[in-house]
PDB file of N, CA and C in Angstrom:
ATOM      1  N   MET A   1      60.536 -70.568  26.848  1.00 85.00           N
ATOM      2  CA  MET A   1      60.619 -69.572  27.386  1.00 85.00           C
ATOM      3  C   MET A   1      61.295 -68.059  27.203  1.00 85.00           C
ATOM      4  N   LEU A   2      61.593 -67.991  25.426  1.00 91.00           N
ATOM      5  CA  LEU A   2      62.849 -67.078  25.422  1.00 91.00           C
ATOM      6  C   LEU A   2      60.802 -66.397  24.904  1.00 91.00           C
ATOM      7  N   LEU A   3      59.907 -65.860  24.641  1.00 94.00           N
ATOM      8  CA  LEU A   3      58.979 -65.623  24.185  1.00 94.00           C
ATOM      9  C   LEU A   3      58.347 -64.352  26.178  1.00 94.00           C
ATOM     10  N   LEU A   4      58.098 -66.162  26.817  1.00 94.00           N
ATOM     11  CA  LEU A   4      58.012 -65.385  28.107  1.00 94.00           C
ATOM     12  C   LEU A   4      59.067 -64.525  29.040  1.00 94.00           C
ATOM     13  N   THR A   5      60.722 -64.519  28.822  1.00 94.00           N
ATOM     14  CA  THR A   5      61.078 -63.284  28.276  1.00 94.00           C
ATOM     15  C   THR A   5      61.320 -62.111  28.047  1.00 94.00           C
ATOM     16  N   ALA A   6      61.561 -62.385  26.703  1.00 95.00           N
ATOM     17  CA  ALA A   6      60.841 -60.811  26.366  1.00 95.00           C
ATOM     18  C   ALA A   6      59.337 -60.275  26.608  1.00 95.00           C
ATOM     19  N   LEU A   7      58.772 -61.161  26.650  1.00 95.00           N
ATOM     20  CA  LEU A   7      57.414 -60.902  27.659  1.00 95.00           C
ATOM     21  C   LEU A   7      57.640 -59.348  29.204  1.00 95.00           C
ATOM     22  N   LEU A   8      58.405 -60.392  29.891  1.00 95.00           N
ATOM     23  CA  LEU A   8      58.777 -59.554  30.769  1.00 95.00           C
ATOM     24  C   LEU A   8      60.181 -58.320  30.639  1.00 95.00           C
ATOM     25  N   ASP A   9      61.045 -58.528  29.626  1.00 95.00           N
ATOM     26  CA  ASP A   9      61.924 -57.240  29.034  1.00 95.00           C
ATOM     27  C   ASP A   9      61.015 -56.402  28.405  1.00 95.00           C
ATOM     28  N   LEU A  10      59.689 -56.789  27.794  1.00 95.00           N
ATOM     29  CA  LEU A  10      59.422 -55.391  27.568  1.00 95.00           C
ATOM     30  C   LEU A  10      58.585 -54.526  28.288  1.00 95.00           C
ATOM     31  N   GLY A  11      58.472 -54.934  29.984  1.00 94.00           N
ATOM     32  CA  GLY A  11      58.029 -54.075  31.179  1.00 94.00           C
ATOM     33  C   GLY A  11      56.424 -55.035  31.301  1.00 94.00           C
ATOM     34  N   GLY A  12      56.687 -56.602  30.945  1.00 88.00           N
ATOM     35  CA  GLY A  12      54.747 -56.906  31.238  1.00 88.00           C
ATOM     36  C   GLY A  12      55.304 -57.577  33.105  1.00 88.00           C
ATOM     37  N   THR A  13      53.434 -57.450  33.406  1.00 95.00           N
ATOM     38  CA  THR A  13      54.282 -58.497  34.399  1.00 95.00           C
ATOM     39  C   THR A  13      54.393 -59.481  34.299  1.00 95.00           C
ATOM     40  N   ARG A  14      54.750 -60.235  35.269  1.00 96.00           N
ATOM     41  CA  ARG A  14      54.755 -61.787  35.832  1.00 96.00           C
ATOM     42  C   ARG A  14      53.717 -62.617  35.438  1.00 96.00           C
ATOM     43  N   PHE A  15      52.382 -62.229  35.649  1.00 96.00           N
ATOM     44  CA  PHE A  15      50.852 -62.902  35.449  1.00 96.00           C
ATOM     45  C   PHE A  15      50.944 -62.647  33.862  1.00 96.00           C
ATOM     46  N   GLN A  16      50.946 -61.699  33.250  1.00 96.00           N
ATOM     47  CA  GLN A  16      51.741 -61.048  31.914  1.00 96.00           C
ATOM     48  C   GLN A  16      51.523 -62.270  31.197  1.00 96.00           C
ATOM     49  N   ALA A  17      52.710 -61.803  31.667  1.00 96.00           N
ATOM     50  CA  ALA A  17      53.992 -63.156  30.252  1.00 96.00           C
ATOM     51  C   ALA A  17      53.466 -64.682  30.626  1.00 96.00           C
ATOM     52  N   VAL A  18      53.383 -65.102  31.776  1.00 97.00           N
ATOM     53  CA  VAL A  18      53.155 -67.123  32.300  1.00 97.00           C
ATOM     54  C   VAL A  18      52.519 -66.822  30.990  1.00 97.00           C
ATOM     55  N   PHE A  19      50.875 -65.339  31.446  1.00 97.00           N
ATOM     56  CA  PHE A  19      49.605 -65.650  30.894  1.00 97.00           C
ATOM     57  C   PHE A  19      49.989 -66.481  29.046  1.00 97.00           C
ATOM     58  N   LEU A  20      49.909 -64.943  28.429  1.00 96.00           N
ATOM     59  CA  LEU A  20      50.869 -64.549  26.883  1.00 96.00           C
ATOM     60  C   LEU A  20      51.644 -66.628  26.923  1.00 96.00           C
ATOM     61  N   SER A  21      52.769 -66.561  27.619  1.00 97.00           N
ATOM     62  CA  SER A  21      53.438 -67.653  27.103  1.00 97.00           C
ATOM     63  C   SER A  21      52.377 -68.755  26.973  1.00 97.00           C
ATOM     64  N   SER A  22      51.521 -69.596  28.033  1.00 96.00           N
ATOM     65  CA  SER A  22      51.074 -69.888  28.134  1.00 96.00           C
ATOM     66  C   SER A  22      50.133 -70.639  27.047  1.00 96.00           C
ATOM     67  N   VAL A  23      48.852 -68.786  26.606  1.00 95.00           N
ATOM     68  CA  VAL A  23      48.334 -69.214  25.224  1.00 95.00           C
ATOM     69  C   VAL A  23      48.793 -69.466  23.692  1.00 95.00           C
ATOM     70  N   ALA A  24      50.269 -68.539  23.637  1.00 95.00           N
ATOM     71  CA  ALA A  24      51.316 -69.456  23.022  1.00 95.00           C
ATOM     72  C   ALA A  24      51.173 -71.222  22.981  1.00 95.00           C
ATOM     73  N   PHE A  25      52.070 -71.281  23.759  1.00 95.00           N
ATOM     74  CA  PHE A  25      52.707 -72.404  23.985  1.00 95.00           C
ATOM     75  C   PHE A  25      50.955 -73.700  24.030  1.00 95.00           C
ATOM     76  N   GLY A  26      50.050 -73.249  24.273  1.00 91.00           N
ATOM     77  CA  GLY A  26      48.830 -74.110  23.962  1.00 91.00           C
ATOM     78  C   GLY A  26      48.453 -74.311  22.336  1.00 91.00           C
ATOM     79  N   LEU A  27      48.251 -73.166  21.338  1.00 88.00           N
ATOM     80  CA  LEU A  27      48.579 -73.276  20.044  1.00 88.00           C
ATOM     81  C   LEU A  27      49.484 -73.640  19.236  1.00 88.00           C
ATOM     82  N   MET A  28      50.534 -73.644  19.658  1.00 90.00           N
ATOM     83  CA  MET A  28      52.534 -74.415  19.720  1.00 90.00           C
ATOM     84  C   MET A  28      51.597 -75.547  18.889  1.00 90.00           C
ATOM     85  N   HIS A  29      50.753 -76.125  19.887  1.00 87.00           N
ATOM     86  CA  HIS A  29      50.517 -77.920  20.378  1.00 87.00           C
ATOM     87  C   HIS A  29      49.810 -77.657  19.733  1.00 87.00           C
ATOM     88  N   ALA A  30      49.280 -77.369  19.463  1.00 82.00           N
ATOM     89  CA  ALA A  30      48.165 -77.734  17.580  1.00 82.00           C
ATOM     90  C   ALA A  30      47.641 -78.320  17.148  1.00 82.00           C
ATOM     91  N   PRO A  31      46.534 -79.442  17.245  1.00 78.00           N
ATOM     92  CA  PRO A  31      46.879 -80.402  16.319  1.00 78.00           C
ATOM     93  C   PRO A  31      46.487 -80.041  14.959  1.00 78.00           C
ATOM     94  N   PRO A  32      47.304 -80.410  13.357  1.00 76.00           N
ATOM     95  CA  PRO A  32      47.579 -80.269  12.591  1.00 76.00           C
ATOM     96  C   PRO A  32      46.656 -80.096  11.170  1.00 76.00           C
ATOM     97  N   THR A  33      44.887 -80.614  11.805  1.00 68.00           N
ATOM     98  CA  THR A  33      43.789 -80.246  11.606  1.00 68.00           C
ATOM     99  C   THR A  33      43.444 -78.613  12.174  1.00 68.00           C
ATOM    100  N   LEU A  34      43.771 -77.957  12.618  1.00 70.00           N
ATOM    101  CA  LEU A  34      43.282 -76.662  12.876  1.00 70.00           C
ATOM    102  C   LEU A  34      44.391 -75.720  12.314  1.00 70.00           C
ATOM    103  N   VAL A  35      45.567 -75.977  11.354  1.00 64.00           N
ATOM    104  CA  VAL A  35      46.864 -75.482  11.184  1.00 64.00           C
ATOM    105  C   VAL A  35      46.033 -75.878   9.444  1.00 64.00           C
ATOM    106  N   GLN A  36      46.294 -76.631   9.397  1.00 70.00           N
ATOM    107  CA  GLN A  36      46.109 -77.209   7.776  1.00 70.00           C
ATOM    108  C   GLN A  36      44.310 -76.548   7.066  1.00 70.00           C
ATOM    109  N   SER A  37      44.774 -75.865   6.045  1.00 63.00           N
ATOM    110  CA  SER A  37      43.189 -75.686   5.363  1.00 63.00           C
ATOM    111  C   SER A  37      42.257 -76.209   5.474  1.00 63.00           C
ATOM    112  N   VAL A  38      41.147 -75.738   5.804  1.00 65.00           N
ATOM    113  CA  VAL A  38      39.673 -76.142   5.854  1.00 65.00           C
ATOM    114  C   VAL A  38      38.702 -76.530   4.630  1.00 65.00           C
ATOM    115  N   GLU A  39      38.189 -76.761   4.889  1.00 74.00           N
ATOM    116  CA  GLU A  39      37.081 -76.499   3.356  1.00 74.00           C
ATOM    117  C   GLU A  39      36.392 -75.277   3.419  1.00 74.00           C
ATOM    118  N   SER A  40      35.423 -75.908   5.900  1.00 77.00           N
ATOM    119  CA  SER A  40      34.313 -74.963   5.970  1.00 77.00           C
ATOM    120  C   SER A  40      34.862 -73.924   6.818  1.00 77.00           C
ATOM    121  N   TRP A  41      34.095 -73.377   7.275  1.00 78.00           N
ATOM    122  CA  TRP A  41      34.025 -73.209   8.789  1.00 78.00           C
ATOM    123  C   TRP A  41      33.593 -73.858   9.234  1.00 78.00           C
ATOM    124  N   PRO A  42      32.329 -74.500   8.845  1.00 82.00           N
ATOM    125  CA  PRO A  42      31.414 -75.238  10.191  1.00 82.00           C
ATOM    126  C   PRO A  42      32.449 -75.725  10.839  1.00 82.00           C
ATOM    127  N   MET A  43      33.335 -76.395   9.651  1.00 77.00           N
ATOM    128  CA  MET A  43      34.954 -77.765   9.428  1.00 77.00           C
ATOM    129  C   MET A  43      35.170 -77.521  10.283  1.00 77.00           C
ATOM    130  N   LEU A  44      36.195 -75.823  11.013  1.00 76.00           N
ATOM    131  CA  LEU A  44      37.580 -75.734  10.978  1.00 76.00           C
ATOM    132  C   LEU A  44      36.327 -75.297  12.632  1.00 76.00           C
ATOM    133  N   LEU A  45      35.026 -75.247  12.635  1.00 81.00           N
ATOM    134  CA  LEU A  45      34.585 -75.455  14.491  1.00 81.00           C
ATOM    135  C   LEU A  45      34.633 -76.058  14.624  1.00 81.00           C
ATOM    136  N   ASP A  46      34.369 -76.508  14.281  1.00 81.00           N
ATOM    137  CA  ASP A  46      34.030 -78.950  14.857  1.00 81.00           C
ATOM    138  C   ASP A  46      35.446 -78.876  15.128  1.00 81.00           C
ATOM    139  N   ALA A  47      37.076 -78.720  14.775  1.00 77.00           N
ATOM    140  CA  ALA A  47      38.069 -78.809  14.941  1.00 77.00           C
ATOM    141  C   ALA A  47      38.077 -78.392  16.094  1.00 77.00           C
ATOM    142  N   ALA A  48      38.142 -77.069  16.230  1.00 79.00           N
ATOM    143  CA  ALA A  48      37.946 -75.578  17.283  1.00 79.00           C
ATOM    144  C   ALA A  48      37.663 -76.493  18.185  1.00 79.00           C
ATOM    145  N   SER A  49      36.344 -76.646  18.621  1.00 85.00           N
ATOM    146  CA  SER A  49      35.649 -77.192  19.078  1.00 85.00           C
ATOM    147  C   SER A  49      36.385 -78.215  19.771  1.00 85.00           C
ATOM    148  N   ALA A  50      36.495 -79.159  19.131  1.00 83.00           N
ATOM    149  CA  ALA A  50      36.712 -80.399  19.936  1.00 83.00           C
ATOM    150  C   ALA A  50      38.725 -80.105  20.466  1.00 83.00           C
ATOM    151  N   TYR A  51      39.725 -79.476  20.225  1.00 85.00           N
ATOM    152  CA  TYR A  51      40.511 -78.895  20.163  1.00 85.00           C
ATOM    153  C   TYR A  51      40.205 -78.000  22.249  1.00 85.00           C
ATOM    154  N   ALA A  52      39.626 -77.642  21.916  1.00 89.00           N
ATOM    155  CA  ALA A  52      39.074 -76.512  23.036  1.00 89.00           C
ATOM    156  C   ALA A  52      39.729 -77.532  24.507  1.00 89.00           C
ATOM    157  N   PRO A  53      39.120 -78.482  25.384  1.00 90.00           N
ATOM    158  CA  PRO A  53      39.732 -79.669  26.384  1.00 90.00           C
ATOM    159  C   PRO A  53      41.415 -79.574  26.475  1.00 90.00           C
ATOM    160  N   LEU A  54      42.192 -79.301  25.337  1.00 88.00           N
ATOM    161  CA  LEU A  54      43.180 -80.196  24.880  1.00 88.00           C
ATOM    162  C   LEU A  54      43.440 -78.302  24.732  1.00 88.00           C
ATOM    163  N   PHE A  55      43.619 -77.522  24.451  1.00 90.00           N
ATOM    164  CA  PHE A  55      43.948 -76.570  24.349  1.00 90.00           C
ATOM    165  C   PHE A  55      44.244 -75.788  26.101  1.00 90.00           C
ATOM    166  N   LEU A  56      43.439 -76.002  27.156  1.00 93.00           N
ATOM    167  CA  LEU A  56      43.250 -75.606  28.259  1.00 93.00           C
ATOM    168  C   LEU A  56      44.469 -76.489  29.137  1.00 93.00           C
ATOM    169  N   GLY A  57      44.869 -77.922  28.115  1.00 92.00           N
ATOM    170  CA  GLY A  57      45.859 -78.390  29.441  1.00 92.00           C
ATOM    171  C   GLY A  57      46.502 -78.276  28.983  1.00 92.00           C
ATOM    172  N   GLN A  58      47.062 -77.688  27.017  1.00 92.00           N
ATOM    173  CA  GLN A  58      48.147 -77.662  27.318  1.00 92.00           C
ATOM    174  C   GLN A  58      48.581 -76.116  27.705  1.00 92.00           C
ATOM    175  N   GLY A  59      47.487 -75.266  27.635  1.00 94.00           N
ATOM    176  CA  GLY A  59      47.693 -74.287  28.508  1.00 94.00           C
ATOM    177  C   GLY A  59      48.083 -74.367  30.087  1.00 94.00           C
ATOM    178  N   VAL A  60      47.911 -75.027  31.021  1.00 95.00           N
ATOM    179  CA  VAL A  60      48.525 -75.598  32.655  1.00 95.00           C
ATOM    180  C   VAL A  60      49.426 -75.964  32.534  1.00 95.00           C
ATOM    181  N   ILE A  61      50.033 -76.556  31.137  1.00 95.00           N
ATOM    182  CA  ILE A  61      51.153 -77.434  31.339  1.00 95.00           C
ATOM    183  C   ILE A  61      51.564 -75.789  30.558  1.00 95.00           C
ATOM    184  N   GLY A  62      51.860 -75.491  29.248  1.00 96.00           N
ATOM    185  CA  GLY A  62      52.686 -74.139  30.222  1.00 96.00           C
ATOM    186  C   GLY A  62      52.558 -73.542  30.630  1.00 96.00           C
ATOM    187  N   THR A  63      51.785 -72.345  31.262  1.00 97.00           N
ATOM    188  CA  THR A  63      51.808 -71.767  32.601  1.00 97.00           C
ATOM    189  C   THR A  63      52.710 -72.220  33.907  1.00 97.00           C
ATOM    190  N   PHE A  64      52.514 -73.749  33.382  1.00 97.00           N
ATOM    191  CA  PHE A  64      53.287 -75.033  35.038  1.00 97.00           C
ATOM    192  C   PHE A  64      54.852 -74.328  34.479  1.00 97.00           C
ATOM    193  N   LEU A  65      55.078 -74.865  33.447  1.00 97.00           N
ATOM    194  CA  LEU A  65      56.815 -74.733  32.696  1.00 97.00           C
ATOM    195  C   LEU A  65      56.800 -72.930  32.457  1.00 97.00           C
ATOM    196  N   GLY A  66      55.946 -72.797  32.640  1.00 96.00           N
ATOM    197  CA  GLY A  66      56.071 -70.578  32.705  1.00 96.00           C
ATOM    198  C   GLY A  66      56.919 -70.291  34.154  1.00 96.00           C
ATOM    199  N   VAL A  67      56.159 -70.917  34.894  1.00 97.00           N
ATOM    200  CA  VAL A  67      56.279 -70.480  36.765  1.00 97.00           C
ATOM    201  C   VAL A  67      57.373 -71.090  37.198  1.00 97.00           C
ATOM    202  N   LEU A  68      57.842 -72.221  36.515  1.00 97.00           N
ATOM    203  CA  LEU A  68      59.283 -73.279  36.867  1.00 97.00           C
ATOM    204  C   LEU A  68      60.053 -72.702  36.049  1.00 97.00           C
ATOM    205  N   TRP A  69      59.672 -71.767  35.196  1.00 96.00           N
ATOM    206  CA  TRP A  69      61.018 -70.848  34.936  1.00 96.00           C
ATOM    207  C   TRP A  69      61.989 -69.642  35.628  1.00 96.00           C
ATOM    208  N   LEU A  70      61.018 -69.396  35.639  1.00 96.00           N
ATOM    209  CA  LEU A  70      60.448 -67.884  36.170  1.00 96.00           C
ATOM    210  C   LEU A  70      61.336 -67.971  38.507  1.00 96.00           C
ATOM    211  N   ARG A  71      60.745 -69.211  38.541  1.00 96.00           N
ATOM    212  CA  ARG A  71      61.435 -69.774  40.295  1.00 96.00           C
ATOM    213  C   ARG A  71      62.822 -70.485  39.740  1.00 96.00           C
ATOM    214  N   SER A  72      63.455 -70.893  38.396  1.00 96.00           N
ATOM    215  CA  SER A  72      64.325 -71.633  38.770  1.00 96.00           C
ATOM    216  C   SER A  72      65.170 -70.856  37.443  1.00 96.00           C
ATOM    217  N   GLY A  73      65.142 -70.299  36.501  1.00 94.00           N
ATOM    218  CA  GLY A  73      65.845 -70.293  35.629  1.00 94.00           C
ATOM    219  C   GLY A  73      67.067 -71.025  34.657  1.00 94.00           C
ATOM    220  N   SER A  74      66.190 -72.800  34.901  1.00 96.00           N
ATOM    221  CA  SER A  74      67.196 -73.348  34.123  1.00 96.00           C
ATOM    222  C   SER A  74      66.660 -74.237  33.083  1.00 96.00           C
ATOM    223  N   ILE A  75      67.064 -73.425  31.541  1.00 95.00           N
ATOM    224  CA  ILE A  75      66.604 -74.682  30.413  1.00 95.00           C
ATOM    225  C   ILE A  75      66.215 -75.927  30.665  1.00 95.00           C
ATOM    226  N   VAL A  76      67.498 -76.376  31.319  1.00 97.00           N
ATOM    227  CA  VAL A  76      67.508 -78.163  31.814  1.00 97.00           C
ATOM    228  C   VAL A  76      66.398 -78.595  32.067  1.00 97.00           C
ATOM    229  N   LEU A  77      65.907 -77.696  32.835  1.00 97.00           N
ATOM    230  CA  LEU A  77      64.776 -78.198  34.468  1.00 97.00           C
ATOM    231  C   LEU A  77      63.939 -78.653  33.074  1.00 97.00           C
ATOM    232  N   ILE A  78      63.613 -77.052  31.780  1.00 96.00           N
ATOM    233  CA  ILE A  78      62.222 -77.068  31.413  1.00 96.00           C
ATOM    234  C   ILE A  78      61.775 -78.090  29.974  1.00 96.00           C
ATOM    235  N   ALA A  79      63.280 -77.994  29.487  1.00 96.00           N
ATOM    236  CA  ALA A  79      63.234 -79.203  28.918  1.00 96.00           C
ATOM    237  C   ALA A  79      62.455 -80.755  29.204  1.00 96.00           C
ATOM    238  N   LEU A  80      63.831 -81.018  30.614  1.00 97.00           N
ATOM    239  CA  LEU A  80      63.859 -82.038  31.147  1.00 97.00           C
ATOM    240  C   LEU A  80      61.917 -82.484  31.379  1.00 97.00           C
ATOM    241  N   THR A  81      61.870 -81.341  31.629  1.00 96.00           N
ATOM    242  CA  THR A  81      59.985 -81.530  32.505  1.00 96.00           C
ATOM    243  C   THR A  81      59.289 -81.708  31.120  1.00 96.00           C
ATOM    244  N   HIS A  82      59.115 -80.633  30.192  1.00 95.00           N
ATOM    245  CA  HIS A  82      58.654 -80.980  28.604  1.00 95.00           C
ATOM    246  C   HIS A  82      58.801 -82.455  28.368  1.00 95.00           C
ATOM    247  N   ALA A  83      59.950 -82.571  28.394  1.00 96.00           N
ATOM    248  CA  ALA A  83      60.066 -84.645  27.775  1.00 96.00           C
ATOM    249  C   ALA A  83      59.109 -85.347  28.593  1.00 96.00           C
ATOM    250  N   ILE A  84      59.004 -85.426  29.854  1.00 95.00           N
ATOM    251  CA  ILE A  84      58.500 -86.100  30.605  1.00 95.00           C
ATOM    252  C   ILE A  84      56.913 -85.579  30.437  1.00 95.00           C
ATOM    253  N   PHE A  85      56.463 -84.626  30.143  1.00 91.00           N
ATOM    254  CA  PHE A  85      54.392 -84.870  30.186  1.00 91.00           C
ATOM    255  C   PHE A  85      54.782 -85.348  28.790  1.00 91.00           C
ATOM    256  N   ASN A  86      55.824 -85.014  27.419  1.00 90.00           N
ATOM    257  CA  ASN A  86      55.822 -85.772  25.905  1.00 90.00           C
ATOM    258  C   ASN A  86      55.409 -87.248  26.333  1.00 90.00           C
ATOM    259  N   VAL A  87      56.498 -87.956  27.013  1.00 94.00           N
ATOM    260  CA  VAL A  87      56.505 -89.931  27.183  1.00 94.00           C
ATOM    261  C   VAL A  87      55.575 -90.006  27.965  1.00 94.00           C
ATOM    262  N   ARG A  88      54.915 -89.267  28.945  1.00 89.00           N
ATOM    263  CA  ARG A  88      53.969 -89.381  29.249  1.00 89.00           C
ATOM    264  C   ARG A  88      52.488 -88.886  28.723  1.00 89.00           C
ATOM    265  N   THR A  89      52.471 -88.302  27.798  1.00 82.00           N
ATOM    266  CA  THR A  89      51.374 -88.625  26.781  1.00 82.00           C
ATOM    267  C   THR A  89      51.401 -89.347  25.977  1.00 82.00           C
ATOM    268  N   THR A  90      52.319 -89.798  25.546  1.00 86.00           N
ATOM    269  CA  THR A  90      52.987 -90.899  24.363  1.00 86.00           C
ATOM    270  C   THR A  90      52.582 -92.010  24.732  1.00 86.00           C
ATOM    271  N   LEU A  91      52.310 -92.562  26.543  1.00 89.00           N
ATOM    272  CA  LEU A  91      52.375 -93.641  26.788  1.00 89.00           C
ATOM    273  C   LEU A  91      50.423 -93.583  27.002  1.00 89.00           C
ATOM    274  N   LEU A  92      49.949 -92.613  27.673  1.00 85.00           N
ATOM    275  CA  LEU A  92      48.634 -92.627  27.909  1.00 85.00           C
ATOM    276  C   LEU A  92      47.573 -92.893  26.203  1.00 85.00           C
ATOM    277  N   TYR A  93      48.207 -91.950  25.430  1.00 79.00           N
ATOM    278  CA  TYR A  93      47.922 -92.092  24.414  1.00 79.00           C
ATOM    279  C   TYR A  93      48.383 -92.529  22.545  1.00 79.00           C
ATOM    280  N   GLY A  94      49.275 -92.905  23.163  1.00 75.00           N
ATOM    281  CA  GLY A  94      50.370 -93.516  21.904  1.00 75.00           C
ATOM    282  C   GLY A  94      50.516 -92.295  20.813  1.00 75.00           C
ATOM    283  N   LEU A  95      51.059 -92.408  19.781  1.00 63.00           N
ATOM    284  CA  LEU A  95      51.476 -91.784  18.698  1.00 63.00           C
ATOM    285  C   LEU A  95      50.199 -91.508  17.750  1.00 63.00           C
TER     286      LEU A  95
END
């Protein structure tokens, strides 16, 4: 929410701020495979293509949280919503 607020303060539109912060949210939730050094470009491309659907899902969640922030202004609500998504993911896919 800090990035979203900073983007708004810089004069960006609400759409731009939510979009860019959602992309950042998706990238911040990238699996360690993408963050670790890889041995070759094909290995990186395989990891990136495998992450693409998850990245889109994270982007949707980031968009939802961004819009919720703009509407409510409540960091507690954002934290609880994020925690609910984390618990749901853990229950569906395990640790």
